[in-house]
Short mmCIF file of C-alpha atoms in Angstrom, two decimals:
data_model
loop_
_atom_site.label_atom_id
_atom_site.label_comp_id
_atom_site.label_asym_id
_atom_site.label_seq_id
_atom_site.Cartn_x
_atom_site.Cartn_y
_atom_site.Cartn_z
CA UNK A 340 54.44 -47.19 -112.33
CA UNK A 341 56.78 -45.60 -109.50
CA UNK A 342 59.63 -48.10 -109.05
CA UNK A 343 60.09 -49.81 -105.84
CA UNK A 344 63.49 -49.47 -104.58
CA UNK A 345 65.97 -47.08 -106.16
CA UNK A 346 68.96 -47.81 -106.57
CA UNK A 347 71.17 -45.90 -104.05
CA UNK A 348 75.00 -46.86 -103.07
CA UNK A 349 74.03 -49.33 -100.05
CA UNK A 350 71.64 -50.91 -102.57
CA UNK A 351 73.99 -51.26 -104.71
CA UNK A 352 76.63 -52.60 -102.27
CA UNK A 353 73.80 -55.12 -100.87
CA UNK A 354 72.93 -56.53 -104.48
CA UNK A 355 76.45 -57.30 -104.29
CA UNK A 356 76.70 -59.29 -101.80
CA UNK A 357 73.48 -60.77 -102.79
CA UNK A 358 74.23 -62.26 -105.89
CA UNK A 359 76.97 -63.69 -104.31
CA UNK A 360 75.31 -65.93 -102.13
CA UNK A 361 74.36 -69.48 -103.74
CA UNK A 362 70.43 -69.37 -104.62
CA UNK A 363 69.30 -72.69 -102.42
CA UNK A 364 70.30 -70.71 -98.96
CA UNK A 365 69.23 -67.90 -100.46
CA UNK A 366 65.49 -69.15 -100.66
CA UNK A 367 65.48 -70.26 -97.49
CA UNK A 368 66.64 -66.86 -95.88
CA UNK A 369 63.97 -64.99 -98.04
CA UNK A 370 61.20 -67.21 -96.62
CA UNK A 371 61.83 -67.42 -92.78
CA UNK A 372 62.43 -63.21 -93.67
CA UNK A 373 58.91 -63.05 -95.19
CA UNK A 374 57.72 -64.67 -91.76
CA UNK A 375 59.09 -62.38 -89.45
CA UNK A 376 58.04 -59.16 -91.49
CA UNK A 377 54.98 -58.74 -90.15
CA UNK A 378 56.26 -58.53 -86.60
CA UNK A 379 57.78 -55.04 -86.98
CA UNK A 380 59.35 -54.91 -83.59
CA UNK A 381 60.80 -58.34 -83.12
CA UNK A 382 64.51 -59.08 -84.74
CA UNK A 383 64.26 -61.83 -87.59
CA UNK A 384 67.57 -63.91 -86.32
CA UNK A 385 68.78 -64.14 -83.30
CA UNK A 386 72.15 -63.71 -82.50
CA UNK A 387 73.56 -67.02 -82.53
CA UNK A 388 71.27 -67.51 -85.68
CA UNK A 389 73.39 -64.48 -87.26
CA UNK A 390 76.53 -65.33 -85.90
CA UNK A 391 75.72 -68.87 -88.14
CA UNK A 392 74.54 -67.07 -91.12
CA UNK A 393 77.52 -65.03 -91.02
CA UNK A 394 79.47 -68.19 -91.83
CA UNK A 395 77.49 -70.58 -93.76
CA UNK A 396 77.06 -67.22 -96.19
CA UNK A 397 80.74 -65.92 -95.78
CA UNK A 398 79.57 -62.73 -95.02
CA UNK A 399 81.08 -60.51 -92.09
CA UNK A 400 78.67 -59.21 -89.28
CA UNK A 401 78.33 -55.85 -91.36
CA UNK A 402 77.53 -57.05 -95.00
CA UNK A 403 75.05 -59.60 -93.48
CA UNK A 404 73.27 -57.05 -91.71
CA UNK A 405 73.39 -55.26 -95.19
CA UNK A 406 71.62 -57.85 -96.80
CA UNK A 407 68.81 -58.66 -94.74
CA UNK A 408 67.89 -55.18 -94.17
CA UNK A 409 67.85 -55.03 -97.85
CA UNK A 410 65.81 -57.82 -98.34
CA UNK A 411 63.68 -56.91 -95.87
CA UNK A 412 62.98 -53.29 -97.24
CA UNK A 413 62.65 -55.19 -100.73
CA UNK A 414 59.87 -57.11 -99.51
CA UNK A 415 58.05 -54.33 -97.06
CA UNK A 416 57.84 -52.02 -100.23
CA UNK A 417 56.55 -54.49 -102.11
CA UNK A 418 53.98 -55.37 -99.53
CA UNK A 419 53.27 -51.59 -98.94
CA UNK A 420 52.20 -51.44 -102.84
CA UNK A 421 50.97 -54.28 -103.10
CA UNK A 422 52.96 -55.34 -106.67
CA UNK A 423 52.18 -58.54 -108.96
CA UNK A 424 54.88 -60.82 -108.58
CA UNK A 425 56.08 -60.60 -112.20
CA UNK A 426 56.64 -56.59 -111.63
CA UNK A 427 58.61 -57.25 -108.06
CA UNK A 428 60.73 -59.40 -110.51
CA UNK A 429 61.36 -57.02 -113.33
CA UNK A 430 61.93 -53.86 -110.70
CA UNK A 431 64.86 -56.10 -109.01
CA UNK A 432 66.51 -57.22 -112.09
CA UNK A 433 66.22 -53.18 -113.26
CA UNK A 434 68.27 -52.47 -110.38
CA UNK A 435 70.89 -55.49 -111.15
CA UNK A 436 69.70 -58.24 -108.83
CA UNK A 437 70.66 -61.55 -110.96
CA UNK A 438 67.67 -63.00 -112.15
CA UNK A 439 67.62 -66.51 -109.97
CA UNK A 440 67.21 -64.15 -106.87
CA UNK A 441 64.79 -62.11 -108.06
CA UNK A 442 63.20 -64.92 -109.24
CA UNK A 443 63.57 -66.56 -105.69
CA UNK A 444 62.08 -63.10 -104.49
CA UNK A 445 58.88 -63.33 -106.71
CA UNK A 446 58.31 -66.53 -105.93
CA UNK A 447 58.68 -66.55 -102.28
CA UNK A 448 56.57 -63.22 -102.27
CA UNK A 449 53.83 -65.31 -104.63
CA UNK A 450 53.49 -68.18 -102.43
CA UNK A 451 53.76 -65.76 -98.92
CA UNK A 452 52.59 -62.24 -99.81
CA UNK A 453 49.09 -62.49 -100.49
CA UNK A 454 48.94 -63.48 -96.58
CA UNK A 455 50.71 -61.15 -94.99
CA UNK A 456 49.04 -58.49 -96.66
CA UNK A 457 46.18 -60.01 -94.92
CA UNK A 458 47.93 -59.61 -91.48
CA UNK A 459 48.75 -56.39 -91.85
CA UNK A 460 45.60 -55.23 -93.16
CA UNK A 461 44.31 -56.74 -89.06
CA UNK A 462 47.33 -55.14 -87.57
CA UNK A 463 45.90 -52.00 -86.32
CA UNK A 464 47.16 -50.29 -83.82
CA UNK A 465 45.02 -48.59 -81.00
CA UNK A 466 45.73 -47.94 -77.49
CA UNK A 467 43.51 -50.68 -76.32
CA UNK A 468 41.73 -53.65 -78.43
CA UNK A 469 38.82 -55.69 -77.18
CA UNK A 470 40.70 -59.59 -76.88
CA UNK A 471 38.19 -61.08 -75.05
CA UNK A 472 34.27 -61.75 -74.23
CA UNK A 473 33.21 -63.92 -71.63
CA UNK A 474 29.92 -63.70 -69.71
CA UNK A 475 27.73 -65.14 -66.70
CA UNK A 476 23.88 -64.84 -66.47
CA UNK A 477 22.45 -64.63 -63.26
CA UNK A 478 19.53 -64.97 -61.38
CA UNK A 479 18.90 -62.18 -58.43
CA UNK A 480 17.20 -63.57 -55.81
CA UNK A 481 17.00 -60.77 -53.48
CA UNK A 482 19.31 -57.95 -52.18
CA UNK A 483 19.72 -55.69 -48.49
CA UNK A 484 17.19 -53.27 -50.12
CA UNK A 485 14.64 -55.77 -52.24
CA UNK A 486 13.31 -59.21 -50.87
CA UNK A 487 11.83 -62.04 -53.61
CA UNK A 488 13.31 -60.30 -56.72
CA UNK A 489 13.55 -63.54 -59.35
CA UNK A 490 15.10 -60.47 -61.79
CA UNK A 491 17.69 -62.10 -64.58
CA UNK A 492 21.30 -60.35 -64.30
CA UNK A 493 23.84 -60.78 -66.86
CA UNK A 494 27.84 -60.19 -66.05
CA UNK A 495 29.86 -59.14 -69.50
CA UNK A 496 32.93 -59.44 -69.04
CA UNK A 497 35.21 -57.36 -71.76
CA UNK A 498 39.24 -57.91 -71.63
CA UNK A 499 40.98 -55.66 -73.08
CA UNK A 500 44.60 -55.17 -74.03
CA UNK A 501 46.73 -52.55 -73.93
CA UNK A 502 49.05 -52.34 -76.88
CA UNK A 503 51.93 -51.13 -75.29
CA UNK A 504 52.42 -53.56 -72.70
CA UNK A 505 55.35 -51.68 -70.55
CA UNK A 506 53.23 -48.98 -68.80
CA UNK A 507 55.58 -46.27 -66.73
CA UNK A 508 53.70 -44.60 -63.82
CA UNK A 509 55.22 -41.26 -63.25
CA UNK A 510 54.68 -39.07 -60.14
CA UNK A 511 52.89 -35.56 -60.66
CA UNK A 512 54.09 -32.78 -58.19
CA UNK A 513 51.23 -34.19 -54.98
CA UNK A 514 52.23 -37.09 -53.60
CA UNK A 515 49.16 -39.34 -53.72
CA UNK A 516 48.47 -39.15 -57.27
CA UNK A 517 50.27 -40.45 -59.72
CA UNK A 518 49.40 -40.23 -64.06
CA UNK A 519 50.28 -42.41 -66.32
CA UNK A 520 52.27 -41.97 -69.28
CA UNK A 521 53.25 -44.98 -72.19
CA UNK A 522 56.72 -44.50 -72.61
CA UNK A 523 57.59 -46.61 -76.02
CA UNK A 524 61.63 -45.77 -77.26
CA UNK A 525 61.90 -41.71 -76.08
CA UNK A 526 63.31 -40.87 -72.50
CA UNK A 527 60.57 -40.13 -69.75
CA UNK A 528 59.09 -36.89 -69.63
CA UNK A 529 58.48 -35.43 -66.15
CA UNK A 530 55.56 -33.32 -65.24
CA UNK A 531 56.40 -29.53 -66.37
CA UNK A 532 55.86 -28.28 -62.71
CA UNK A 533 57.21 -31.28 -60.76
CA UNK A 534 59.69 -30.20 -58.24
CA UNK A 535 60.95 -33.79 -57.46
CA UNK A 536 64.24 -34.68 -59.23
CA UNK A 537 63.56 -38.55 -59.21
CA UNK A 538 60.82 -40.10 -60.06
CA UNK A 539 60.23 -43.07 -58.39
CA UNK A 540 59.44 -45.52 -61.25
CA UNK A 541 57.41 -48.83 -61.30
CA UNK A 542 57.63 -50.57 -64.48
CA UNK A 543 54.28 -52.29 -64.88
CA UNK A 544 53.19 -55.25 -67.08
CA UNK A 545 49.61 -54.58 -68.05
CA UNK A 546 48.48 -57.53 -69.72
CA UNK A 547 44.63 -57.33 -70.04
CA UNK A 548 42.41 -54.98 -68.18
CA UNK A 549 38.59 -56.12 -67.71
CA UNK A 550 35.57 -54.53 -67.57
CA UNK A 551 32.80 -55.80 -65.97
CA UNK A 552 29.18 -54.70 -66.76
CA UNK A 553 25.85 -55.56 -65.62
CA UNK A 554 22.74 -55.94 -67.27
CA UNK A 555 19.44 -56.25 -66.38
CA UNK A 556 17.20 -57.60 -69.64
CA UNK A 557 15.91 -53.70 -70.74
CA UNK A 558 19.46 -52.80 -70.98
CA UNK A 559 20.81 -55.65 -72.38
CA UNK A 560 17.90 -55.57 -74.95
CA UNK A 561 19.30 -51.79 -75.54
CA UNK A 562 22.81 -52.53 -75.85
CA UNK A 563 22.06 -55.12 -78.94
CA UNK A 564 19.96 -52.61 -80.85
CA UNK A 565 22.59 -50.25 -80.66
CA UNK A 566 24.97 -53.30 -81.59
CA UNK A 567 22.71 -54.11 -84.55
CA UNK A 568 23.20 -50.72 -85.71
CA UNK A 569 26.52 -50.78 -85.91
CA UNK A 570 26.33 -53.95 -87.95
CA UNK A 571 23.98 -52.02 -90.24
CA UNK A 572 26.89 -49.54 -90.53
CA UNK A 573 29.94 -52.27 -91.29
CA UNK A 574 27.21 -53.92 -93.89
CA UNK A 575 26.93 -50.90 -96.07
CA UNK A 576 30.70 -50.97 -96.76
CA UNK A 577 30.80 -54.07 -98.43
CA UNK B 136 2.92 -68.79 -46.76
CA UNK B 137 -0.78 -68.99 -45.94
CA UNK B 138 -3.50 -65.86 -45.93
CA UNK B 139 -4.51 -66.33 -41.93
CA UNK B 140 -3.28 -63.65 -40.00
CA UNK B 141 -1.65 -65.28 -37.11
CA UNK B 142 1.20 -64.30 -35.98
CA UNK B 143 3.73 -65.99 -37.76
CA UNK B 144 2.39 -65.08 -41.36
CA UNK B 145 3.10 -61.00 -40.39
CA UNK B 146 5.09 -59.22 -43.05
CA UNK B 147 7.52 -58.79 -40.24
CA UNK B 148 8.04 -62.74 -40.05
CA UNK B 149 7.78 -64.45 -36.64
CA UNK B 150 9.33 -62.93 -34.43
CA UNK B 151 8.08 -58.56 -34.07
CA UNK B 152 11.28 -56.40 -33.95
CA UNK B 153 12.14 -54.95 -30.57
CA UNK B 154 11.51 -51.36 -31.41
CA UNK B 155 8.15 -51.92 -33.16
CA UNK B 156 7.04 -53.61 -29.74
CA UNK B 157 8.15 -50.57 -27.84
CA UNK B 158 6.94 -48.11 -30.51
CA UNK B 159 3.44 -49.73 -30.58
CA UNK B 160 3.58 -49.31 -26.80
CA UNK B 161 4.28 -45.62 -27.17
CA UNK B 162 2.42 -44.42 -29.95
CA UNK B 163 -0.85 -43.67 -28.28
CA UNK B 164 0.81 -40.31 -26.95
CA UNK B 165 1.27 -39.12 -30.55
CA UNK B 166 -0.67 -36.47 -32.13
CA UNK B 167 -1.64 -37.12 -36.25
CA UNK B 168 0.08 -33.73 -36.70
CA UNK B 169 3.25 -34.88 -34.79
CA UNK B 170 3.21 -38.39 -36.17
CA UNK B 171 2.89 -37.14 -40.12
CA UNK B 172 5.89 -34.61 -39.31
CA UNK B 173 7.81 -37.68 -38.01
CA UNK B 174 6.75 -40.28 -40.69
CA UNK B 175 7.84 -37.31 -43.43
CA UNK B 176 11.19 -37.56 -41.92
CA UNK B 177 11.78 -41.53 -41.93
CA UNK B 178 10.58 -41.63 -45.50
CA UNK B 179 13.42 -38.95 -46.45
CA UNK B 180 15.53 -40.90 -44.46
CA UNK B 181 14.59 -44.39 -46.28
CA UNK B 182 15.54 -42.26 -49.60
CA UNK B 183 18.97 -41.48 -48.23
CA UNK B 184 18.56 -37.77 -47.72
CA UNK B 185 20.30 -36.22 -44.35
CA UNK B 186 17.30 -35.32 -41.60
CA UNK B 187 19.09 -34.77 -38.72
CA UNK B 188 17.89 -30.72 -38.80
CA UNK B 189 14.48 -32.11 -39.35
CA UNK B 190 15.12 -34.56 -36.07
CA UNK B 191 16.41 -32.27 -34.19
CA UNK B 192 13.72 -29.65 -34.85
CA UNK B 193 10.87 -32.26 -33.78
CA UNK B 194 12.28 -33.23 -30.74
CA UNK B 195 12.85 -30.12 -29.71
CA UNK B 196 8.97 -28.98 -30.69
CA UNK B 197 7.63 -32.12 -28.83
CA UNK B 198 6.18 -32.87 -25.35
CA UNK B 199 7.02 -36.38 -25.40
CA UNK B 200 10.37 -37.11 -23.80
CA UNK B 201 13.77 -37.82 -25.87
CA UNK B 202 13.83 -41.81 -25.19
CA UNK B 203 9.99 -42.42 -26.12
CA UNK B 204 10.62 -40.53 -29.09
CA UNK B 205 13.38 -42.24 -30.53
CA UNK B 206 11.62 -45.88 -29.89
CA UNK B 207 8.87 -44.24 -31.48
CA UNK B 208 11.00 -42.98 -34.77
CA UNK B 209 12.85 -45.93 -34.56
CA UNK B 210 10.04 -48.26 -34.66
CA UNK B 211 8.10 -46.21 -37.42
CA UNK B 212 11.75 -46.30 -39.43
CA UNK B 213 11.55 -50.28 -39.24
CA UNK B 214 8.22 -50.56 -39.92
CA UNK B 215 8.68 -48.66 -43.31
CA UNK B 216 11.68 -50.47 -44.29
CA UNK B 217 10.51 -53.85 -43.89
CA UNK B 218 7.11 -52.83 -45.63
CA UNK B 219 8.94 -51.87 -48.97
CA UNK B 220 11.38 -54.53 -49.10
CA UNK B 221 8.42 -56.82 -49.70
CA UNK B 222 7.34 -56.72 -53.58
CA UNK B 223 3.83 -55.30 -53.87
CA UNK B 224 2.88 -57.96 -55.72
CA UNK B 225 3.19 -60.17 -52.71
CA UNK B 226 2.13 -58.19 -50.13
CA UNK B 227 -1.77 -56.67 -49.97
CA UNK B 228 -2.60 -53.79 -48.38
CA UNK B 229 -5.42 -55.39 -47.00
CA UNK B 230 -2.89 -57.58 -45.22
CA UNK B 231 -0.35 -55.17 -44.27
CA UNK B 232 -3.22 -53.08 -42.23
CA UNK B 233 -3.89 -56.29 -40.63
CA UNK B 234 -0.80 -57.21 -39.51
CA UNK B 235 -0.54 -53.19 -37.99
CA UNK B 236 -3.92 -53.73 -36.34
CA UNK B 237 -2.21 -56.76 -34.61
CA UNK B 238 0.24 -54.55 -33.38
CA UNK B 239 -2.39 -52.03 -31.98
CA UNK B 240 -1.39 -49.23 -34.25
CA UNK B 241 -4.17 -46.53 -34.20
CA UNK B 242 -5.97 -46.76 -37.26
CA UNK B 243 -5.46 -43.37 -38.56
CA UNK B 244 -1.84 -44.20 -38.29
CA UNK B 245 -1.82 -47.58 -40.45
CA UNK B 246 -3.89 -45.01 -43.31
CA UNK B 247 -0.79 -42.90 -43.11
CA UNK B 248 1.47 -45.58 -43.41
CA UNK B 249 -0.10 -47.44 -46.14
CA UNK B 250 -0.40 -44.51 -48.53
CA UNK B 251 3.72 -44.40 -48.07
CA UNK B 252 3.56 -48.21 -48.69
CA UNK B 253 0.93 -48.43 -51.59
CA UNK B 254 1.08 -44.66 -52.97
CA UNK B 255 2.66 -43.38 -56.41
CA UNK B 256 6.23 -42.20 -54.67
CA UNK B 257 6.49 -46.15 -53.73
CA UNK B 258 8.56 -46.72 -56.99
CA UNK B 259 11.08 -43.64 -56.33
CA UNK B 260 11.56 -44.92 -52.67
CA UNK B 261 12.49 -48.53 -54.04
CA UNK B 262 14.99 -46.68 -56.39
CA UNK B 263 16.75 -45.00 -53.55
CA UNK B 264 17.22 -47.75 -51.40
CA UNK B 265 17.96 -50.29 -54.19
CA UNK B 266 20.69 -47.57 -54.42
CA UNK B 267 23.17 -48.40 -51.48
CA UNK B 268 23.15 -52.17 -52.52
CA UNK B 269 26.39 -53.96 -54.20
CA UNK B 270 26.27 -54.26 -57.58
CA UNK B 271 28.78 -54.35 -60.72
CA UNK B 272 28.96 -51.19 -62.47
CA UNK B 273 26.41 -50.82 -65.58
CA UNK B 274 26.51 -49.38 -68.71
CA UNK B 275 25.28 -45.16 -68.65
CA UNK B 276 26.66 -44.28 -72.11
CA UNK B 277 28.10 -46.27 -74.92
CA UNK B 278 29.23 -44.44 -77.86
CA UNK B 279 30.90 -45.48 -80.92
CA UNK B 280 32.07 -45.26 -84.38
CA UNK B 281 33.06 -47.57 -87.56
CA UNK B 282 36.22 -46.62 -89.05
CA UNK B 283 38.01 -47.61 -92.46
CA UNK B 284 41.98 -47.58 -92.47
CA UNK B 285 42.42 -46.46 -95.95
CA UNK B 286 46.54 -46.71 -95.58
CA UNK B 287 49.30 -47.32 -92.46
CA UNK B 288 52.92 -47.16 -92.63
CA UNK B 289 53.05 -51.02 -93.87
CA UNK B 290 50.36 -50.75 -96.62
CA UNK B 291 49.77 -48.24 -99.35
CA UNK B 292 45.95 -49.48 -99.56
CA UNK B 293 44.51 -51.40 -96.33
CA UNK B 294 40.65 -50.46 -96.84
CA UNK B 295 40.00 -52.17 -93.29
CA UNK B 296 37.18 -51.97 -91.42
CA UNK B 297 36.86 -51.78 -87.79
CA UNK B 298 35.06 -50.40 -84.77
CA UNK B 299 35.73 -47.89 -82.05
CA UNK B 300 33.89 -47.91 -78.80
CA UNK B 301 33.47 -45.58 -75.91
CA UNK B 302 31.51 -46.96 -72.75
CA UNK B 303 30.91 -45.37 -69.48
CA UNK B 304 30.12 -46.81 -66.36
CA UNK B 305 27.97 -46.10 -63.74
CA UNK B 306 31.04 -46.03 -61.59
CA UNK B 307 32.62 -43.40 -63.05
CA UNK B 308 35.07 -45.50 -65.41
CA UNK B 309 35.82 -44.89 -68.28
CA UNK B 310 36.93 -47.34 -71.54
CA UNK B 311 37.57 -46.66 -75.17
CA UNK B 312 38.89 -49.05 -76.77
CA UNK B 313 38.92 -51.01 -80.63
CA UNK B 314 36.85 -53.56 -81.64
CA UNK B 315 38.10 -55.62 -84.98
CA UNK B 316 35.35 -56.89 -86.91
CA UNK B 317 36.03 -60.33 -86.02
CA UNK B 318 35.77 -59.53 -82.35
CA UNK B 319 32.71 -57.45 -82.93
CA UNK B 320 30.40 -60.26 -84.49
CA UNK B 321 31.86 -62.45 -81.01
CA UNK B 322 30.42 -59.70 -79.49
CA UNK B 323 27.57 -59.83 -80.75
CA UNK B 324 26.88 -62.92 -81.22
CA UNK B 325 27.26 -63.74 -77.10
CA UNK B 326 25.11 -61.13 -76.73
CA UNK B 327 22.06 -62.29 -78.56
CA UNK B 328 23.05 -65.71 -76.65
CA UNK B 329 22.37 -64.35 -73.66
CA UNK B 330 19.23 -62.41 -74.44
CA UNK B 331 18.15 -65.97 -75.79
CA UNK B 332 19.24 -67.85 -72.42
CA UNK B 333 17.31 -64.73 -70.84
CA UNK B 334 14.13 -65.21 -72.07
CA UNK B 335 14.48 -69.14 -72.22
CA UNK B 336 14.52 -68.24 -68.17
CA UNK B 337 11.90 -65.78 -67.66
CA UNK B 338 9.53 -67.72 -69.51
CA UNK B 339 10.34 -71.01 -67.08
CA UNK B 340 7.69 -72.03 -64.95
CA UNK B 341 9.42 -71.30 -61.88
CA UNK B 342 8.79 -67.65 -62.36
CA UNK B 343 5.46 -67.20 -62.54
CA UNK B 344 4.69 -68.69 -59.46
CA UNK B 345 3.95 -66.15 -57.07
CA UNK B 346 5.33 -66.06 -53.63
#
């Protein structure tokens, strides 16, 4: 069985530092990191919460951020392979974590792992994800074209999110149109043949976009056969 | 709505448009030969098609003076579109030549008007105009695709499920987007709701009755 973590110097230094810290405020920092971890983006403490930590676990700001980035990577490799808690245990005592913490460790990741797994396994990531459903069924009476119609409508509406929710828009070298680019941690790339030296930039929050579709009752009646098969498709798998 | 043919009970409701007066007035110096070129134009006109060539080319053929012809073409034009807004199931052809024979259309005339109103391209008229009106964009392709995550950068083995769909609108837009399999059975699940609610409805008395 590959080993989890190996034991570099800054692993070394953190384990350290680790088994110096007394084992009650040790659980407690092991659970609330077991919390965060699915939330990949997001910082764990906040800044006053370090500042704290850095105190109550005489630690300066450097060795604390040691240890929970240790901790953290402890825990993310052994979500990543998934590992028995008695084997998480034995792999940190191999690389000289005193055996309270890495029994803290095995038991924290016992009572929290199985459901973060779960999270994860639902954290996909796509440009857009399908959030919402909501629809309205109608009854069209008539229209400029069509007098005494009596035809069933139905309005679907489908929200969807975009999953990067700063959107840049980015002027191309005409001036009316613009294209959109997702701009995550990198600079902002320019269009190759864009003469214009600044961009004028609008930083947009694009929460949900909806789509709104209408149905008369053949199409609708269409739509769910082809949704049917699709269910026919995610049954096999199981 | 009762079957006598006052009046009132026209398919052109109470009151007879303007131009349908005048046309009536003016029809009686119209060949068959010039009225079928004319009709052929309104009905590509109904459809949406550009006839101005066409237009210009009979008025320029014709005896009859610019103004009479244009009440005439105008008339004939409302005449049409008035005719196929009405559902065929409500309105008769036996009924429709009645109400022209009120109006003192020639009979040849109302023949060549009916077969526009009651013939086989009725259905691909009603299309076209049905065409212009407002409506919220519907669904011209849908295309999609189940996927299985087998690993991601947090987990070694995910084996997840999930859906990918592509739709395009009738408005040009386009969406492709991810469906989780939890959203997917809302999905369907609202849809087959609706369906439901929809033939709860159709199936309502207030339906079938006829108007």
């Amino acid at each position: 069985m590959t080993s989890l973590i190996k034991e570099t110097e800054s692993i070394k230094e953190a384990v350290t530092f680790i088994n110096a810290i007394d084992v009650n405020k040790f659980s407690r920092l092991i659970s609330r990191i077991i919390q965060k971890l699915h939330l990949k983006g997001e910082r764990t403490f906040s800044e006053e919460e370090e500042e704290k930590l850095q105190a109550a676990l005489s630690l300066d700001k450097q060795a604390l951020s040691l240890v929970l980035e240790t901790a953290a990577f402890m825990l993310e490799q052994a979500v990543y392979h998934n590992v028995k808690p008695a084997s998480l245990q034995q792999q940190l005592e191999a690389i000289h974590l005193n055996p309270d913490k890495a029994e803290v460790f095995s038991q924290t990741w016992a009572t929290a792992g199985p459901e973060l797994v779960e999270k994860l396994k639902h954290s996909t990531f796509a440009p857009k994800k399908l959030e919402y459903v909501g629809w309205q069924l109608n009854l069209q009476m008539a229209q400029s074209s069509q007098a005494k119609l009596k035809s069933p409508s139905a309005v679907l509406q489908l929200g969807l999110r975009n999953e990067d929710s700063e959107v840049m828009l980015i002027p191309s070298c005409s001036q009316t149109s613009w294209t959109l680019r997702n701009v995550k941690q990198l600079g902002f790339e320019f269009a190759d043949s864009c003469e214009r030296k600044s961009a004028e930039k609008q930083r947009l929050t694009e929460v949900q976009e909806n789509a709104f579709i209408n149905f008369n009752h053949q199409e609708l009646l269409d739509f769910y056969n082809k949704l049917e098969i699709v269910q026919g498709q995610l049954d096999s798998l199981t | 709505m009762t079957s006598s043919h006052s009046l009132d009970s026209s398919f052109l409701g109470g009151r007879i448009p303007p131009e349908i007066e005048s046309m009536s007035k003016n029809l009686k110096d119209v060949d068959q030969e010039m009225f079928r070129k004319i009709l052929k134009a309104v009905v590509s006109a109904l459809e949406g098609k550009d006839c101005r060539e066409v237009m210009k080319s009979i008025a320029e053929s014709s005896t009859i003076p610019q103004e009479r012809l244009s009440h005439i073409i105008a008339g004939m034009y409302r005449v049409l579109s008035e005719a196929i807004r009405i559902p065929t199931a409500s309105l008769k052809q036996e009924a429709f030549r009645d109400d022209l024979r009120e109006l003192r259309i020639p009979e040849d005339f109302i023949t060549d008007f009916s077969s526009v109103v009651f013939g086989n391209r009725r259905a691909a008229l009603d299309a076209a105009t049905s065409q212009n009106d407002p409506h919220l964009p519907t669904l011209e392709d849908f295309k999609w695709r189940v996927d299985v995550a087998i690993s991601t950068s947090s987990l070694a083995r995910a084996l997840q499920p999930s859906v990918l769909m592509q739709m395009k609108l009738s408005d040009g837009t386009f969406h492709r987007f991810e469906v989780p399999v939890s959203k997917f059975n809302e999905l369907r699940y609202n849809v087959a709701l609706i369906l439901k609610e929809m033939n709860d409805l159709e199936k309502r008395n207030i339906l079938k009755i006829q108007d």
